[in-house]
Amino acid sequence: MEANTILIIEDDQGLIELLREKAEGCGYQTVCVQSAAKAFDWLKEHTPLMMILDYGLPDMNGKELLAELRTKDKPLPPFIISTGQGDERIAVEMMKLGARDYVIKDRNFLDMIPMVISQVAKEIENENKLRMAEQALRESELKYRSLIESSSDAIFCVDEKGEYKFTNHLFASTFGKTPEYFIGKTFWDVYDKAQADYRYEATKRIFKTGESESIEVEVPLPDKTLYFLATTNPIKDESGKVILNLIHAADITKLKQ
């Protein structure tokens, strides 16, 4: 992507020079073409930060150009539409087709262009930051999920009501289940009432104090009883309120025996 380049698609040579001056005055490089065909040729090899697109081109109008661009493999660059006076209806229609903004070619046209460019550039910057943050979050999630799944501890996460939000395979396999089985279930769906009540009271305490603690828990199964040392890890929001409880449970059955 030509991250600092604005593609100006305008058939009026005099207006091109004025638009180029305004865009470069905002700190951007420019590429100028006077037809849809030349725009297609340039876009085959390049991706601008944004386009300023004149609706009334000599070989096709802006709507037709966009329709053609959308058939290509490359994503459509952000664009600003410019139209003649009296074409406000067309401008609104182009906004519905994805235009970031529109500018009417009236006496204020050249004064408006720098403001519109700056506004759209800020939108693009924010979108890119959000996209990068989402990508980093996905990568972080994959990394930590891998660590959790490779852990020698049974790991699970519950909310304040004792409802399971996540379990690793080791925890689920202890009960002969898959992790998906537990999602949405509560302590009372998994244990008898006494066991469930015990876990719920411990969970309430964690949500109230916000402090980590280690407790010994018993897991009765049909053919045996296992013992775990469960370490709680309260997860808090920005205000410090506990929103989830992440538990690492180490099997201490052999030690107990």
mmCIF file of C-alpha atoms in Angstrom:
data_model
loop_
_atom_site.group_PDB
_atom_site.id
_atom_site.type_symbol
_atom_site.label_atom_id
_atom_site.label_comp_id
_atom_site.label_asym_id
_atom_site.label_seq_id
_atom_site.Cartn_x
_atom_site.Cartn_y
_atom_site.Cartn_z
ATOM 1 C CA MET A 1 0.000 0.000 0.000
ATOM 2 C CA GLU A 2 1.176 3.528 -0.856
ATOM 3 C CA ALA A 3 0.369 4.640 2.685
ATOM 4 C CA ASN A 4 0.852 8.338 1.999
ATOM 5 C CA THR A 5 -0.572 8.556 -1.532
ATOM 6 C CA ILE A 6 -3.906 9.980 -2.655
ATOM 7 C CA LEU A 7 -5.183 8.960 -6.079
ATOM 8 C CA ILE A 8 -7.025 11.874 -7.729
ATOM 9 C CA ILE A 9 -9.413 10.778 -10.494
ATOM 10 C CA GLU A 10 -10.614 13.949 -12.213
ATOM 11 C CA ASP A 11 -11.035 14.834 -15.898
ATOM 12 C CA ASP A 12 -10.542 18.599 -15.544
ATOM 13 C CA GLN A 13 -6.793 19.320 -15.816
ATOM 14 C CA GLY A 14 -7.081 22.704 -14.145
ATOM 15 C CA LEU A 15 -8.973 21.240 -11.216
ATOM 16 C CA ILE A 16 -6.449 18.411 -10.982
ATOM 17 C CA GLU A 17 -3.659 20.909 -10.355
ATOM 18 C CA LEU A 18 -5.660 22.661 -7.660
ATOM 19 C CA LEU A 19 -6.580 19.372 -5.971
ATOM 20 C CA ARG A 20 -2.976 18.224 -6.148
ATOM 21 C CA GLU A 21 -1.872 21.430 -4.438
ATOM 22 C CA LYS A 22 -4.435 21.038 -1.655
ATOM 23 C CA ALA A 23 -3.639 17.351 -1.043
ATOM 24 C CA GLU A 24 0.110 17.864 -1.062
ATOM 25 C CA GLY A 25 -0.383 20.825 1.247
ATOM 26 C CA CYS A 26 -1.873 18.327 3.728
ATOM 27 C CA GLY A 27 1.354 16.314 3.559
ATOM 28 C CA TYR A 28 0.348 13.641 1.054
ATOM 29 C CA GLN A 29 1.828 12.514 -2.239
ATOM 30 C CA THR A 30 -0.546 12.458 -5.194
ATOM 31 C CA VAL A 31 -1.117 10.490 -8.374
ATOM 32 C CA CYS A 32 -3.532 12.065 -10.859
ATOM 33 C CA VAL A 33 -5.443 10.405 -13.712
ATOM 34 C CA GLN A 34 -8.159 11.790 -15.988
ATOM 35 C CA SER A 35 -10.225 8.690 -16.771
ATOM 36 C CA ALA A 36 -11.570 5.483 -15.278
ATOM 37 C CA ALA A 37 -9.410 3.432 -17.639
ATOM 38 C CA LYS A 38 -6.200 5.085 -16.385
ATOM 39 C CA ALA A 39 -7.394 4.632 -12.808
ATOM 40 C CA PHE A 40 -7.855 0.891 -13.434
ATOM 41 C CA ASP A 41 -4.354 0.621 -14.893
ATOM 42 C CA TRP A 42 -2.757 2.350 -11.915
ATOM 43 C CA LEU A 43 -4.793 0.429 -9.331
ATOM 44 C CA LYS A 44 -3.689 -2.901 -10.812
ATOM 45 C CA GLU A 45 -0.242 -2.355 -9.300
ATOM 46 C CA HIS A 46 -0.869 0.104 -6.478
ATOM 47 C CA THR A 47 -3.111 0.693 -3.472
ATOM 48 C CA PRO A 48 -3.514 4.327 -2.357
ATOM 49 C CA LEU A 49 -4.372 5.579 1.089
ATOM 50 C CA MET A 50 -7.550 7.008 -0.418
ATOM 51 C CA MET A 51 -9.067 8.218 -3.690
ATOM 52 C CA ILE A 52 -10.729 11.517 -4.606
ATOM 53 C CA LEU A 53 -13.166 10.408 -7.300
ATOM 54 C CA ASP A 54 -14.990 12.704 -9.690
ATOM 55 C CA TYR A 55 -18.410 11.213 -10.357
ATOM 56 C CA GLY A 56 -18.647 12.451 -13.949
ATOM 57 C CA LEU A 57 -15.682 10.901 -15.798
ATOM 58 C CA PRO A 58 -15.522 10.842 -19.618
ATOM 59 C CA ASP A 59 -15.501 7.042 -20.051
ATOM 60 C CA MET A 60 -17.816 5.996 -17.181
ATOM 61 C CA ASN A 61 -19.353 7.516 -14.070
ATOM 62 C CA GLY A 62 -18.154 6.976 -10.529
ATOM 63 C CA LYS A 63 -20.813 4.371 -9.740
ATOM 64 C CA GLU A 64 -19.808 2.266 -12.733
ATOM 65 C CA LEU A 65 -16.124 2.564 -11.855
ATOM 66 C CA LEU A 66 -16.746 1.378 -8.305
ATOM 67 C CA ALA A 67 -18.840 -1.540 -9.534
ATOM 68 C CA GLU A 68 -15.977 -2.581 -11.804
ATOM 69 C CA LEU A 69 -13.366 -2.213 -9.053
ATOM 70 C CA ARG A 70 -15.412 -4.415 -6.746
ATOM 71 C CA THR A 71 -15.102 -7.298 -9.211
ATOM 72 C CA LYS A 72 -11.321 -7.319 -8.735
ATOM 73 C CA ASP A 73 -9.431 -9.368 -6.175
ATOM 74 C CA LYS A 74 -8.013 -6.307 -4.414
ATOM 75 C CA PRO A 75 -10.051 -4.489 -1.738
ATOM 76 C CA LEU A 76 -11.633 -1.175 -2.718
ATOM 77 C CA PRO A 77 -9.588 1.760 -1.335
ATOM 78 C CA PRO A 78 -11.388 4.346 0.826
ATOM 79 C CA PHE A 79 -12.732 7.134 -1.393
ATOM 80 C CA ILE A 80 -14.182 10.641 -1.358
ATOM 81 C CA ILE A 81 -16.682 11.478 -4.097
ATOM 82 C CA SER A 82 -16.832 14.874 -5.803
ATOM 83 C CA THR A 83 -19.874 15.956 -7.790
ATOM 84 C CA GLY A 84 -21.181 19.038 -9.568
ATOM 85 C CA GLN A 85 -23.700 21.417 -8.036
ATOM 86 C CA GLY A 86 -27.215 19.997 -8.113
ATOM 87 C CA ASP A 87 -25.929 16.424 -7.776
ATOM 88 C CA GLU A 88 -26.419 16.107 -4.018
ATOM 89 C CA ARG A 89 -28.763 13.160 -4.556
ATOM 90 C CA ILE A 90 -26.011 11.314 -6.425
ATOM 91 C CA ALA A 91 -23.556 12.150 -3.653
ATOM 92 C CA VAL A 92 -25.859 10.659 -1.022
ATOM 93 C CA GLU A 93 -26.305 7.552 -3.177
ATOM 94 C CA MET A 94 -22.520 7.197 -3.398
ATOM 95 C CA MET A 95 -22.275 7.464 0.395
ATOM 96 C CA LYS A 96 -24.565 4.443 0.582
ATOM 97 C CA LEU A 97 -22.118 2.648 -1.728
ATOM 98 C CA GLY A 98 -19.237 3.259 0.659
ATOM 99 C CA ALA A 99 -17.956 6.791 0.039
ATOM 100 C CA ARG A 100 -16.323 8.175 3.181
ATOM 101 C CA ASP A 101 -17.555 11.675 2.351
ATOM 102 C CA TYR A 102 -18.574 13.857 -0.580
ATOM 103 C CA VAL A 103 -17.705 17.371 -1.712
ATOM 104 C CA ILE A 104 -19.869 19.486 -4.006
ATOM 105 C CA LYS A 105 -17.995 21.477 -6.658
ATOM 106 C CA ASP A 106 -19.178 24.899 -5.588
ATOM 107 C CA ARG A 107 -17.257 27.989 -4.523
ATOM 108 C CA ASN A 108 -16.282 26.295 -1.228
ATOM 109 C CA PHE A 109 -15.028 23.130 -2.915
ATOM 110 C CA LEU A 110 -11.281 23.746 -2.617
ATOM 111 C CA ASP A 111 -11.596 25.034 0.943
ATOM 112 C CA MET A 112 -13.475 21.888 1.973
ATOM 113 C CA ILE A 113 -11.038 19.406 0.424
ATOM 114 C CA PRO A 114 -8.254 19.642 3.081
ATOM 115 C CA MET A 115 -10.769 19.227 5.919
ATOM 116 C CA VAL A 116 -12.380 16.199 4.289
ATOM 117 C CA ILE A 117 -8.997 14.611 3.524
ATOM 118 C CA SER A 118 -7.883 15.065 7.144
ATOM 119 C CA GLN A 119 -11.134 13.646 8.499
ATOM 120 C CA VAL A 120 -11.032 10.558 6.262
ATOM 121 C CA ALA A 121 -7.318 10.017 6.947
ATOM 122 C CA LYS A 122 -8.065 10.044 10.696
ATOM 123 C CA GLU A 123 -10.840 7.478 10.198
ATOM 124 C CA ILE A 124 -8.458 5.244 8.249
ATOM 125 C CA GLU A 125 -5.766 5.609 10.935
ATOM 126 C CA ASN A 126 -8.219 4.622 13.689
ATOM 127 C CA GLU A 127 -9.446 1.654 11.666
ATOM 128 C CA ASN A 128 -5.871 0.468 11.104
ATOM 129 C CA LYS A 129 -5.088 0.781 14.820
ATOM 130 C CA LEU A 130 -8.209 -1.207 15.672
ATOM 131 C CA ARG A 131 -7.311 -3.859 13.088
ATOM 132 C CA MET A 132 -3.800 -4.172 14.523
ATOM 133 C CA ALA A 133 -5.145 -4.390 18.079
ATOM 134 C CA GLU A 134 -7.591 -7.120 17.064
ATOM 135 C CA GLN A 135 -4.800 -9.035 15.333
ATOM 136 C CA ALA A 136 -2.563 -8.725 18.390
ATOM 137 C CA LEU A 137 -5.429 -9.938 20.573
ATOM 138 C CA ARG A 138 -5.987 -12.972 18.346
ATOM 139 C CA GLU A 139 -2.284 -13.793 18.380
ATOM 140 C CA SER A 140 -2.142 -13.342 22.139
ATOM 141 C CA GLU A 141 -5.181 -15.558 22.592
ATOM 142 C CA LEU A 142 -3.638 -18.292 20.431
ATOM 143 C CA LYS A 143 -0.367 -18.076 22.371
ATOM 144 C CA TYR A 144 -1.997 -18.305 25.786
ATOM 145 C CA ARG A 145 -4.437 -20.976 24.672
ATOM 146 C CA SER A 146 -1.448 -23.034 23.546
ATOM 147 C CA LEU A 147 0.215 -22.528 26.938
ATOM 148 C CA ILE A 148 -2.980 -23.466 28.758
ATOM 149 C CA GLU A 149 -3.476 -26.613 26.714
ATOM 150 C CA SER A 150 0.131 -27.732 27.243
ATOM 151 C CA SER A 151 -0.056 -27.146 31.011
ATOM 152 C CA SER A 152 0.254 -30.090 33.374
ATOM 153 C CA ASP A 153 -2.534 -28.502 35.476
ATOM 154 C CA ALA A 154 -6.258 -28.706 34.913
ATOM 155 C CA ILE A 155 -7.319 -25.142 34.090
ATOM 156 C CA PHE A 156 -10.798 -23.670 33.974
ATOM 157 C CA CYS A 157 -12.531 -20.319 34.262
ATOM 158 C CA VAL A 158 -15.855 -19.533 35.985
ATOM 159 C CA ASP A 159 -17.970 -16.453 36.547
ATOM 160 C CA GLU A 160 -19.528 -15.234 39.790
ATOM 161 C CA LYS A 161 -22.446 -17.665 39.430
ATOM 162 C CA GLY A 162 -20.157 -20.686 39.152
ATOM 163 C CA GLU A 163 -20.770 -21.036 35.418
ATOM 164 C CA TYR A 164 -17.927 -22.459 33.338
ATOM 165 C CA LYS A 165 -16.588 -20.078 30.676
ATOM 166 C CA PHE A 166 -13.544 -22.094 29.621
ATOM 167 C CA THR A 167 -11.776 -25.373 30.422
ATOM 168 C CA ASN A 168 -8.657 -26.934 28.979
ATOM 169 C CA HIS A 169 -8.656 -30.506 27.716
ATOM 170 C CA LEU A 170 -6.915 -31.865 30.795
ATOM 171 C CA PHE A 171 -9.701 -30.614 33.076
ATOM 172 C CA ALA A 172 -12.437 -31.924 30.790
ATOM 173 C CA SER A 173 -10.780 -35.320 30.271
ATOM 174 C CA THR A 174 -10.771 -35.870 34.047
ATOM 175 C CA PHE A 175 -14.546 -36.249 33.722
ATOM 176 C CA GLY A 176 -14.365 -38.062 30.377
ATOM 177 C CA LYS A 177 -15.778 -35.019 28.598
ATOM 178 C CA THR A 178 -14.693 -32.408 26.049
ATOM 179 C CA PRO A 179 -14.144 -28.734 26.932
ATOM 180 C CA GLU A 180 -17.270 -27.810 24.962
ATOM 181 C CA TYR A 181 -19.380 -29.930 27.309
ATOM 182 C CA PHE A 182 -18.718 -27.616 30.253
ATOM 183 C CA ILE A 183 -19.376 -24.248 28.606
ATOM 184 C CA GLY A 184 -22.534 -22.782 30.128
ATOM 185 C CA LYS A 185 -22.809 -25.452 32.836
ATOM 186 C CA THR A 186 -22.525 -24.657 36.548
ATOM 187 C CA PHE A 187 -20.976 -26.414 39.553
ATOM 188 C CA TRP A 188 -24.364 -27.997 40.276
ATOM 189 C CA ASP A 189 -24.444 -29.588 36.820
ATOM 190 C CA VAL A 190 -21.109 -31.304 37.473
ATOM 191 C CA TYR A 191 -20.974 -32.122 41.195
ATOM 192 C CA ASP A 192 -23.395 -33.197 43.865
ATOM 193 C CA LYS A 193 -24.969 -30.404 45.916
ATOM 194 C CA ALA A 194 -22.453 -30.482 48.780
ATOM 195 C CA GLN A 195 -19.458 -30.368 46.427
ATOM 196 C CA ALA A 196 -21.072 -27.664 44.288
ATOM 197 C CA ASP A 197 -21.978 -25.548 47.312
ATOM 198 C CA TYR A 198 -18.397 -25.778 48.595
ATOM 199 C CA ARG A 199 -16.987 -24.575 45.264
ATOM 200 C CA TYR A 200 -19.579 -21.827 45.003
ATOM 201 C CA GLU A 201 -18.774 -20.458 48.473
ATOM 202 C CA ALA A 202 -15.081 -20.370 47.582
ATOM 203 C CA THR A 203 -15.912 -18.588 44.311
ATOM 204 C CA LYS A 204 -18.073 -15.992 46.087
ATOM 205 C CA ARG A 205 -15.205 -15.314 48.457
ATOM 206 C CA ILE A 206 -12.768 -14.734 45.586
ATOM 207 C CA PHE A 207 -15.156 -12.324 43.841
ATOM 208 C CA LYS A 208 -15.664 -10.438 47.106
ATOM 209 C CA THR A 209 -12.031 -10.146 48.253
ATOM 210 C CA GLY A 210 -10.310 -10.113 44.865
ATOM 211 C CA GLU A 211 -7.460 -12.084 46.409
ATOM 212 C CA SER A 212 -5.842 -15.267 45.099
ATOM 213 C CA GLU A 213 -5.854 -18.305 47.338
ATOM 214 C CA SER A 214 -5.104 -22.019 47.218
ATOM 215 C CA ILE A 215 -7.615 -24.593 48.391
ATOM 216 C CA GLU A 216 -7.657 -28.375 48.387
ATOM 217 C CA VAL A 217 -10.625 -29.851 46.536
ATOM 218 C CA GLU A 218 -11.941 -33.364 46.174
ATOM 219 C CA VAL A 219 -13.255 -34.651 42.842
ATOM 220 C CA PRO A 220 -15.337 -37.806 43.304
ATOM 221 C CA LEU A 221 -15.578 -39.909 40.130
ATOM 222 C CA PRO A 222 -17.508 -43.150 39.575
ATOM 223 C CA ASP A 223 -14.427 -45.354 39.997
ATOM 224 C CA LYS A 224 -12.117 -43.217 42.148
ATOM 225 C CA THR A 225 -11.618 -39.947 43.985
ATOM 226 C CA LEU A 226 -9.030 -37.421 42.886
ATOM 227 C CA TYR A 227 -7.553 -34.588 44.915
ATOM 228 C CA PHE A 228 -6.398 -31.237 43.535
ATOM 229 C CA LEU A 229 -4.699 -28.157 44.913
ATOM 230 C CA ALA A 230 -6.649 -25.375 43.224
ATOM 231 C CA THR A 231 -5.053 -21.934 42.933
ATOM 232 C CA THR A 232 -7.467 -19.144 42.128
ATOM 233 C CA ASN A 233 -6.524 -16.164 39.941
ATOM 234 C CA PRO A 234 -9.134 -13.382 39.942
ATOM 235 C CA ILE A 235 -9.395 -11.541 36.605
ATOM 236 C CA LYS A 236 -10.343 -7.889 37.079
ATOM 237 C CA ASP A 237 -11.664 -5.159 34.818
ATOM 238 C CA GLU A 238 -10.172 -1.662 34.558
ATOM 239 C CA SER A 239 -12.040 -0.526 37.666
ATOM 240 C CA GLY A 240 -10.613 -3.378 39.745
ATOM 241 C CA LYS A 241 -13.838 -5.389 39.879
ATOM 242 C CA VAL A 242 -13.432 -9.175 39.647
ATOM 243 C CA ILE A 243 -15.212 -10.409 36.518
ATOM 244 C CA LEU A 244 -13.887 -13.968 36.213
ATOM 245 C CA ASN A 245 -12.004 -16.517 38.276
ATOM 246 C CA LEU A 246 -9.263 -18.523 36.543
ATOM 247 C CA ILE A 247 -8.295 -21.698 38.420
ATOM 248 C CA HIS A 248 -5.166 -23.838 38.055
ATOM 249 C CA ALA A 249 -5.736 -27.231 39.668
ATOM 250 C CA ALA A 250 -2.688 -29.459 40.287
ATOM 251 C CA ASP A 251 -3.385 -33.166 40.811
ATOM 252 C CA ILE A 252 -2.106 -34.101 44.305
ATOM 253 C CA THR A 253 -3.794 -37.514 44.504
ATOM 254 C CA LYS A 254 -0.501 -39.417 44.703
ATOM 255 C CA LEU A 255 0.748 -37.099 47.425
ATOM 256 C CA LYS A 256 -2.450 -37.651 49.404
ATOM 257 C CA GLN A 257 -2.084 -41.408 49.062
#
